[in-house]
PDB file of C-alpha atoms in Angstrom:
ATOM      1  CA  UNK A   1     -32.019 121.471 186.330  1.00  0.00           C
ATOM      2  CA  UNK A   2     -31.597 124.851 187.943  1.00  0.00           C
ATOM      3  CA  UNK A   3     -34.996 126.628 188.808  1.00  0.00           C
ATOM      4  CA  UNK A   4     -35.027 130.406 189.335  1.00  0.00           C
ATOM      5  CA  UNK A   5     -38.514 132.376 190.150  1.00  0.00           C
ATOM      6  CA  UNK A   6     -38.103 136.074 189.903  1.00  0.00           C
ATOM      7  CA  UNK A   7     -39.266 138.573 192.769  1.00  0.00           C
ATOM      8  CA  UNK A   8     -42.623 139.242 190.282  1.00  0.00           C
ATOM      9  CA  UNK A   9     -43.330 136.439 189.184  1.00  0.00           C
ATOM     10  CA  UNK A  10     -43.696 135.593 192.733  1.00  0.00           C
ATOM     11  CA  UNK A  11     -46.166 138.402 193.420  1.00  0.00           C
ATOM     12  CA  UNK A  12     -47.832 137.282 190.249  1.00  0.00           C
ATOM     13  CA  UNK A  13     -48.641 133.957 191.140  1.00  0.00           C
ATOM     14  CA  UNK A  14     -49.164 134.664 194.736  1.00  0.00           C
ATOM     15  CA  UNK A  15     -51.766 136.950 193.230  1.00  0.00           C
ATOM     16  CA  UNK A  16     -53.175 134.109 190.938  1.00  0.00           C
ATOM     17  CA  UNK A  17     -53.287 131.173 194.022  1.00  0.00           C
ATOM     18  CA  UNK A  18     -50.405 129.349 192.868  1.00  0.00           C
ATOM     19  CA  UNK A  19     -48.764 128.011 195.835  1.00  0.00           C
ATOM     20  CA  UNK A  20     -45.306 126.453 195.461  1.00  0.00           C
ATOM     21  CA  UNK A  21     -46.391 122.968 195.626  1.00  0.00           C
ATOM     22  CA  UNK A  22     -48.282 123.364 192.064  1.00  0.00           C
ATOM     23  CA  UNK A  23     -45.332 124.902 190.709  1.00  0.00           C
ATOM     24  CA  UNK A  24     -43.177 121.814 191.852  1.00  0.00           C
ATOM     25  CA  UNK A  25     -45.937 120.095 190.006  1.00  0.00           C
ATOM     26  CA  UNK A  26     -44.776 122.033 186.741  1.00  0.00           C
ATOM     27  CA  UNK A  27     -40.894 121.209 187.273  1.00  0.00           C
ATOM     28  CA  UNK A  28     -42.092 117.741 187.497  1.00  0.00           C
ATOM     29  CA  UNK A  29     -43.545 118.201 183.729  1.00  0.00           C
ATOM     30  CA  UNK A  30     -40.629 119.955 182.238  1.00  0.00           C
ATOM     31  CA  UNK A  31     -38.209 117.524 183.847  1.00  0.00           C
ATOM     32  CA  UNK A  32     -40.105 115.404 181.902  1.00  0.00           C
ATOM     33  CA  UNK A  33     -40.218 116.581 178.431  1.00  0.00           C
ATOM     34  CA  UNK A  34     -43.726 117.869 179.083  1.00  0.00           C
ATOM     35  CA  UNK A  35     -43.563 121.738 177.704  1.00  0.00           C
ATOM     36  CA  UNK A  36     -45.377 124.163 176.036  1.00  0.00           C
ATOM     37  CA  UNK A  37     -42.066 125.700 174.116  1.00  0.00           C
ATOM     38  CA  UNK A  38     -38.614 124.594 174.901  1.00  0.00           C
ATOM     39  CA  UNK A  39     -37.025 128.346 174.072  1.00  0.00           C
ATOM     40  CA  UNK A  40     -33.324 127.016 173.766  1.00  0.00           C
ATOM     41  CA  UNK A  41     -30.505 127.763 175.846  1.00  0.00           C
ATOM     42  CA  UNK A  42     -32.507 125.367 178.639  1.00  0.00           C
ATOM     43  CA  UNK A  43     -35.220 127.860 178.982  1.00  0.00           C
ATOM     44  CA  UNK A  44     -38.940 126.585 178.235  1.00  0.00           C
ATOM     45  CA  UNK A  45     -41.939 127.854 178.714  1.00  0.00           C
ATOM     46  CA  UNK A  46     -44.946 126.065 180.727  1.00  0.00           C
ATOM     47  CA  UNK A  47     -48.648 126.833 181.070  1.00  0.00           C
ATOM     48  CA  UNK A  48     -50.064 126.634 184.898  1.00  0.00           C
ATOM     49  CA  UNK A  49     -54.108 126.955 184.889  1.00  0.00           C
ATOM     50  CA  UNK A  50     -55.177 129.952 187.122  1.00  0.00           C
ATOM     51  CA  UNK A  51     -57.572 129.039 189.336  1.00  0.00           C
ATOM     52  CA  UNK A  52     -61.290 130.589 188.778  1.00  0.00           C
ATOM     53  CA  UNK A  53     -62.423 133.661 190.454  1.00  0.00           C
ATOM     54  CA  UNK A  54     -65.860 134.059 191.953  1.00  0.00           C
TER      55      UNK A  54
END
């Protein structure tokens, strides 16, 4: 599996406190069949929890 992330959706989740290790977390899921959407074409779509600002 190929994994891209785009120039803002880095800024995004840099924004949002998600480091790269919970995003490896996330791969892990899709690898596994574990998605939200599967888009077609290999694309799918997964939901990472934002963590909760004080």
């Amino acid at each position: 599996m190929r994994v891209f992330k785009v120039r803002s959706f880095s800024r995004f989740a840099r924004g949002e406190g998600i480091n790269d290790r919970r995003l490896a977390e996330a791969i892990v899921h899709a690898e596994s069949g574990t998605v939200d959407a599967n888009l077609g074409a290999g694309l799918v779509k997964l939901r990472i929890a934002r963590l909760s600002r004080l």
